[in-house]
Short mmCIF file of C-alpha atoms in Angstrom, two decimals:
data_model
loop_
_atom_site.label_atom_id
_atom_site.label_comp_id
_atom_site.label_asym_id
_atom_site.label_seq_id
_atom_site.Cartn_x
_atom_site.Cartn_y
_atom_site.Cartn_z
CA MET A 1 -22.62 -35.03 7.58
CA LYS A 2 -22.54 -38.25 6.02
CA LEU A 3 -19.55 -40.35 5.53
CA GLU A 4 -19.84 -40.47 1.70
CA GLU A 5 -19.73 -36.52 1.98
CA THR A 6 -16.72 -36.57 3.70
CA LYS A 7 -13.72 -35.65 0.72
CA ASN A 8 -12.06 -32.75 1.69
CA VAL A 9 -10.43 -32.66 5.49
CA GLY A 10 -8.07 -29.61 6.91
CA VAL A 11 -6.07 -30.23 9.69
CA VAL A 12 -4.87 -27.60 12.26
CA GLY A 13 -1.42 -27.85 13.34
CA ALA A 14 1.54 -29.49 11.52
CA GLY A 15 3.53 -30.91 14.49
CA LEU A 16 4.29 -34.49 15.87
CA MET A 17 0.71 -35.41 15.55
CA GLY A 18 -0.77 -33.42 12.96
CA HIS A 19 1.37 -34.23 9.90
CA GLY A 20 0.89 -38.16 10.64
CA ILE A 21 -2.74 -37.20 10.37
CA ALA A 22 -2.55 -35.79 7.57
CA GLN A 23 -0.87 -38.39 5.93
CA VAL A 24 -3.06 -40.87 6.89
CA PHE A 25 -5.96 -39.24 5.05
CA GLY A 26 -3.34 -38.34 2.19
CA SER A 27 -2.63 -41.94 2.03
CA LYS A 28 -6.53 -42.94 1.26
CA GLY A 29 -6.98 -40.60 -0.95
CA TYR A 30 -8.88 -37.21 1.01
CA ARG A 31 -7.68 -34.11 0.18
CA VAL A 32 -6.04 -32.67 3.02
CA ASN A 33 -5.48 -28.87 3.82
CA LEU A 34 -2.80 -28.59 6.19
CA PHE A 35 -1.83 -25.55 8.58
CA ASP A 36 0.63 -24.15 10.95
CA LYS A 37 1.34 -20.77 12.39
CA ASP A 38 4.97 -22.04 12.54
CA GLN A 39 5.77 -21.44 8.89
CA GLY A 40 8.90 -23.43 8.83
CA MET A 41 6.74 -26.52 10.41
CA LEU A 42 4.38 -26.33 7.66
CA GLU A 43 6.95 -26.57 5.32
CA SER A 44 8.86 -29.24 7.07
CA ALA A 45 5.90 -31.60 6.87
CA PRO A 46 6.11 -32.57 3.37
CA ASN A 47 9.73 -34.25 4.34
CA ARG A 48 8.57 -35.38 7.49
CA ILE A 49 5.88 -37.24 5.63
CA ARG A 50 7.74 -38.68 3.43
CA LYS A 51 10.37 -40.10 5.85
CA ASN A 52 7.32 -41.36 7.62
CA LEU A 53 6.51 -43.57 4.65
CA GLN A 54 10.18 -44.97 4.15
CA VAL A 55 9.78 -47.79 6.46
CA PHE A 56 6.32 -48.38 4.61
CA LEU A 57 8.34 -48.69 1.66
CA GLU A 58 11.14 -50.97 3.02
CA MET A 59 8.41 -53.45 4.45
CA LYS A 60 6.85 -53.54 1.08
CA LEU A 61 3.44 -52.19 2.55
CA THR A 62 3.12 -49.23 -0.14
CA LYS A 63 4.80 -48.27 -3.39
CA GLU A 64 6.75 -45.28 -4.68
CA SER A 65 3.89 -44.11 -6.79
CA ASP A 66 1.46 -44.21 -3.57
CA VAL A 67 3.96 -42.04 -1.67
CA GLU A 68 3.82 -39.45 -4.10
CA GLN A 69 0.13 -39.22 -4.59
CA CYS A 70 -0.52 -38.97 -0.87
CA LEU A 71 1.94 -35.61 -1.15
CA GLN A 72 0.17 -34.62 -3.71
CA ASN A 73 -3.25 -34.80 -1.91
CA ILE A 74 -2.00 -32.73 0.81
CA ASN A 75 -1.64 -28.91 0.35
CA LEU A 76 -0.02 -26.29 2.69
CA CYS A 77 -1.84 -23.31 3.77
CA TYR A 78 -0.50 -20.30 5.27
CA ASP A 79 -4.32 -18.98 6.96
CA MET A 80 -7.12 -20.44 9.08
CA SER A 81 -9.31 -19.20 6.00
CA ALA A 82 -7.42 -21.28 3.70
CA VAL A 83 -7.30 -24.75 5.62
CA CYS A 84 -10.99 -24.04 6.25
CA SER A 85 -11.79 -23.72 3.06
CA GLY A 86 -14.48 -26.45 1.33
CA ALA A 87 -13.74 -28.53 4.53
CA ASP A 88 -16.05 -31.22 5.50
CA ILE A 89 -14.07 -32.44 8.40
CA MET A 90 -11.70 -30.36 10.80
CA ILE A 91 -9.18 -32.01 12.95
CA GLU A 92 -7.30 -29.65 15.57
CA ALA A 93 -3.85 -31.02 16.43
CA VAL A 94 -2.65 -28.24 18.30
CA ILE A 95 -0.73 -27.98 21.90
CA GLU A 96 -2.53 -29.54 24.91
CA ASN A 97 -3.53 -26.07 26.50
CA LEU A 98 -7.48 -25.62 26.81
CA GLU A 99 -7.72 -21.79 25.76
CA VAL A 100 -5.98 -22.19 22.67
CA LYS A 101 -7.65 -24.92 21.48
CA LYS A 102 -11.07 -23.19 22.16
CA SER A 103 -9.62 -20.11 19.99
CA VAL A 104 -8.90 -22.53 16.69
CA PHE A 105 -12.63 -24.18 17.44
CA ALA A 106 -13.69 -20.75 17.61
CA GLU A 107 -12.14 -19.90 14.44
CA MET A 108 -13.07 -23.15 12.84
CA GLU A 109 -17.06 -22.90 13.32
CA ARG A 110 -16.62 -19.41 12.38
CA LEU A 111 -14.88 -20.00 9.17
CA THR A 112 -16.58 -23.10 8.01
CA SER A 113 -19.98 -24.52 6.80
CA GLN A 114 -22.71 -25.55 9.60
CA GLN A 115 -22.23 -29.01 8.17
CA THR A 116 -18.62 -29.27 8.86
CA ILE A 117 -17.53 -31.90 11.78
CA LEU A 118 -15.10 -30.36 14.20
CA CYS A 119 -12.59 -32.96 16.08
CA SER A 120 -10.13 -32.39 18.52
CA ASN A 121 -7.03 -34.81 18.47
CA THR A 122 -6.27 -34.05 22.51
CA SER A 123 -5.40 -36.81 24.46
CA GLY A 124 -7.12 -36.18 27.52
CA ILE A 125 -9.05 -32.68 27.28
CA SER A 126 -12.84 -32.78 28.13
CA ILE A 127 -14.90 -32.07 24.51
CA GLY A 128 -17.19 -30.67 26.09
CA ARG A 129 -14.92 -27.80 27.48
CA ILE A 130 -13.49 -27.29 24.19
CA SER A 131 -16.96 -26.53 22.54
CA GLU A 132 -17.70 -24.03 25.20
CA GLY A 133 -19.36 -20.88 23.50
CA LEU A 134 -19.66 -22.34 20.29
CA GLN A 135 -23.01 -21.91 18.70
CA PHE A 136 -22.92 -25.84 16.94
CA ARG A 137 -21.53 -27.55 19.91
CA ASP A 138 -23.43 -30.67 18.41
CA ARG A 139 -21.16 -31.52 15.78
CA VAL A 140 -17.62 -31.10 17.71
CA ILE A 141 -16.21 -34.59 18.83
CA GLY A 142 -13.37 -36.05 19.84
CA THR A 143 -10.60 -38.36 17.74
CA HIS A 144 -7.67 -38.84 19.52
CA PHE A 145 -5.30 -40.66 17.43
CA TRP A 146 -2.10 -42.48 18.85
CA ASN A 147 1.12 -41.20 18.31
CA PRO A 148 2.77 -42.55 15.83
CA PRO A 149 -0.82 -41.93 14.03
CA HIS A 150 0.27 -43.24 10.73
CA VAL A 151 1.42 -46.12 12.39
CA VAL A 152 -0.95 -46.87 15.72
CA PRO A 153 -4.30 -48.18 14.37
CA CYS A 154 -6.44 -47.07 17.36
CA VAL A 155 -8.31 -44.01 17.35
CA GLU A 156 -10.72 -42.90 20.32
CA VAL A 157 -13.86 -41.37 19.14
CA ILE A 158 -15.16 -39.24 22.14
CA LYS A 159 -18.45 -38.40 22.30
CA SER A 160 -19.37 -35.44 24.48
CA GLU A 161 -22.89 -34.62 25.94
CA PHE A 162 -23.68 -32.15 23.30
CA THR A 163 -22.17 -34.45 20.29
CA SER A 164 -25.07 -35.39 17.96
CA GLU A 165 -25.33 -39.24 17.10
CA GLU A 166 -25.61 -38.80 13.55
CA VAL A 167 -21.58 -36.92 13.98
CA PHE A 168 -20.64 -39.76 16.18
CA HIS A 169 -21.60 -42.25 13.76
CA THR A 170 -20.08 -40.82 11.16
CA ILE A 171 -16.68 -40.28 12.62
CA VAL A 172 -16.58 -43.76 13.65
CA ASP A 173 -16.99 -45.07 10.21
CA LEU A 174 -14.73 -42.74 8.93
CA MET A 175 -11.96 -44.23 10.94
CA LYS A 176 -12.77 -47.71 9.84
CA GLU A 177 -12.60 -46.14 6.34
CA LEU A 178 -9.20 -44.73 6.66
CA GLY A 179 -8.23 -48.54 8.00
CA LYS A 180 -8.20 -47.82 11.98
CA GLU A 181 -9.80 -49.33 14.98
CA PRO A 182 -12.02 -46.67 16.26
CA VAL A 183 -12.93 -47.14 19.93
CA ARG A 184 -16.13 -45.89 21.21
CA VAL A 185 -15.59 -43.51 24.08
CA LEU A 186 -19.37 -42.84 25.42
CA LYS A 187 -19.01 -40.45 28.40
CA ASP A 188 -16.57 -37.24 28.09
CA ILE A 189 -13.96 -37.86 30.94
CA LEU A 190 -10.48 -36.56 31.29
CA GLY A 191 -8.00 -38.85 29.90
CA PHE A 192 -10.67 -41.24 27.71
CA LEU A 193 -9.59 -44.66 27.85
CA GLY A 194 -5.94 -45.23 26.56
CA ASN A 195 -4.06 -42.59 28.75
CA ARG A 196 -6.21 -43.16 31.98
CA LEU A 197 -5.07 -46.75 31.71
CA GLN A 198 -1.52 -45.79 30.49
CA LEU A 199 -1.33 -43.18 33.16
CA ALA A 200 -2.30 -45.76 35.81
CA LEU A 201 0.88 -48.06 34.73
CA PHE A 202 3.16 -44.92 34.54
CA ARG A 203 2.16 -44.29 37.99
CA GLU A 204 2.92 -47.47 39.56
CA ALA A 205 6.38 -47.85 37.51
CA LEU A 206 7.65 -44.08 39.12
CA SER A 207 6.37 -45.37 42.68
CA LEU A 208 8.37 -48.52 42.18
CA VAL A 209 11.28 -46.38 40.87
CA GLU A 210 11.42 -43.97 43.71
CA LYS A 211 10.92 -46.30 46.60
CA GLY A 212 13.86 -48.22 45.06
CA ILE A 213 12.60 -51.43 44.19
CA ALA A 214 13.74 -51.47 40.26
CA ALA A 215 15.53 -49.50 37.92
CA PRO A 216 13.70 -47.94 34.99
CA GLU A 217 15.47 -50.05 32.41
CA ASP A 218 14.17 -53.15 34.20
CA ILE A 219 10.64 -51.76 34.57
CA ASP A 220 10.97 -50.95 30.60
CA ARG A 221 12.06 -54.85 30.54
CA VAL A 222 9.44 -56.40 32.65
CA VAL A 223 6.89 -54.82 30.47
CA LYS A 224 8.08 -55.15 27.31
CA TYR A 225 8.70 -58.95 27.64
CA SER A 226 6.20 -60.36 29.87
CA PHE A 227 2.38 -58.90 29.92
CA GLY A 228 3.22 -56.08 27.41
CA SER A 229 3.98 -59.36 24.84
CA ARG A 230 0.76 -60.52 24.76
CA LEU A 231 -1.22 -57.16 24.84
CA PRO A 232 -1.58 -56.74 21.14
CA PHE A 233 -3.44 -59.93 21.02
CA ILE A 234 -5.39 -60.05 23.72
CA GLY A 235 -6.72 -57.61 26.53
CA PRO A 236 -7.15 -57.23 30.19
CA PHE A 237 -10.81 -58.83 30.33
CA GLU A 238 -10.08 -61.62 27.84
CA THR A 239 -7.20 -62.33 30.18
CA ALA A 240 -8.97 -62.05 33.38
CA ASP A 241 -11.81 -64.70 31.85
CA LEU A 242 -9.16 -66.58 30.82
CA ALA A 243 -7.13 -67.12 34.40
CA GLY A 244 -10.39 -67.22 36.14
CA ILE A 245 -12.61 -64.33 37.72
CA ASP A 246 -12.44 -65.93 41.19
CA LEU A 247 -8.39 -66.38 40.84
CA GLY A 248 -8.19 -62.69 39.90
CA TYR A 249 -10.14 -61.36 42.61
CA GLU A 250 -8.22 -63.43 45.03
CA VAL A 251 -4.96 -61.41 43.83
CA TYR A 252 -7.32 -58.32 43.43
CA LYS A 253 -7.72 -58.49 47.13
CA TYR A 254 -4.27 -58.83 48.47
CA LEU A 255 -2.23 -56.85 45.58
CA VAL A 256 -4.49 -53.75 45.00
CA PRO A 257 -4.26 -52.16 48.56
CA ASP A 258 -0.32 -52.22 48.28
CA LEU A 259 -0.44 -50.33 44.83
CA SER A 260 0.32 -46.36 44.67
CA ILE A 261 -2.38 -44.52 45.23
CA ASP A 262 -0.70 -41.01 44.64
CA SER A 263 -2.99 -38.39 43.62
CA ARG A 264 0.18 -35.52 42.92
CA PRO A 265 2.68 -35.80 40.13
CA SER A 266 5.79 -38.15 41.31
CA ASN A 267 8.69 -36.11 43.18
CA VAL A 268 10.99 -38.31 40.86
CA LEU A 269 9.57 -36.23 37.68
CA LYS A 270 9.67 -33.25 39.53
CA THR A 271 13.38 -33.57 40.36
CA MET A 272 14.07 -34.42 37.03
CA ILE A 273 12.68 -31.36 35.43
CA ASP A 274 14.27 -29.35 37.83
CA ASP A 275 17.56 -30.81 36.89
CA GLY A 276 16.85 -30.36 33.00
CA LEU A 277 16.26 -33.96 32.62
CA LEU A 278 13.37 -33.75 29.74
CA GLY A 279 14.40 -36.87 27.77
CA VAL A 280 14.82 -36.48 23.97
CA LYS A 281 14.72 -32.98 24.11
CA THR A 282 17.53 -32.75 26.20
CA GLY A 283 19.37 -35.60 25.48
CA LYS A 284 18.84 -37.37 28.53
CA GLY A 285 15.83 -38.17 30.93
CA PHE A 286 15.64 -41.79 32.17
CA TYR A 287 18.07 -42.68 29.35
CA ARG A 288 21.05 -41.15 27.51
CA TRP A 289 19.67 -40.17 23.64
CA SER A 290 21.74 -39.50 21.04
CA ASP A 291 20.56 -38.64 17.48
CA GLU A 292 21.49 -42.13 16.52
CA LYS A 293 19.79 -43.80 19.16
CA ILE A 294 16.63 -41.72 18.71
CA LYS A 295 16.32 -42.82 15.29
CA ASP A 296 17.27 -46.24 15.88
CA VAL A 297 14.11 -46.72 18.86
CA THR A 298 11.92 -45.14 16.48
CA ASN A 299 12.62 -47.03 13.59
CA ARG A 300 12.49 -49.94 15.43
CA ARG A 301 9.03 -48.80 17.00
CA ASP A 302 7.46 -48.35 13.73
CA SER A 303 8.77 -51.61 12.01
CA GLY A 304 7.90 -53.39 14.81
CA LEU A 305 4.34 -51.84 15.25
CA LEU A 306 3.89 -52.51 11.46
CA GLU A 307 4.91 -55.89 11.95
CA LEU A 308 2.95 -56.81 14.59
CA ILE A 309 -0.41 -55.18 12.87
CA LYS A 310 0.71 -57.43 9.64
CA ILE A 311 0.27 -60.65 11.96
CA ARG A 312 -2.56 -59.46 13.41
CA SER A 313 -4.60 -59.18 10.53
CA LYS A 314 -4.10 -62.84 9.30
CA LEU A 315 -5.19 -64.39 12.84
#
């Protein structure tokens, strides 16, 4: 399927990621069918999308008429047949469970045409494993949007060993059409690119906490106010070139052997789970979370990201 032939999009899952993905397409004029087996989750999606768009209105990045048009472009569906009807692109955004995803893909393949491209928003499960048992594995591809998908530019486009070149290039072009920053992942590895890098950082952060070297608050601060401040503008390989490969090599030699190489989940996380400290969902994790604090942090995150995107686009 060619890019110019993609007009209708189906999104399976209206939760944290799915409703935002539907918003991305709806805002760009695509006709979107949205489905969730949880009827309450599905029917709350328009209000959540409207709430998402509020920060865009406040920053004058959109107009009220555009908000209404986006919502009009999104059709709520109450079964898989309806969400798949006439779809050129299907995007699965259900829970991170391989068997559940395989079941959804089997249904999507059965209910769509042989030209429909089937995408998974998995954040790390093998695309090849997800497509096991399907007849047309060449049209299955990964499209990992980052949370919140209506704000964060990056979408990892993951090619399995079965994905056709045409499907791969069509989806990369589609993401550009949406105003996203597609990153080509050429091999189907667990976690893809971003989450492998993010988890490597988190593993070291947890190790530092576990050893009593620093509190979570100070680790967050050093990330946000040191190298994290420049990450939107310069990546690790650009930084290495600017500093000098020879200098980087010397630091690598003495520091890398001292970094965490734990291959099992941190005891810090296990203890917190046992104590019911699950973060926002229980009101306490590494921090205490009130409704007001959740709203403040998410608003600050979204508006800050949008401001950064505006600044970067001018450079």
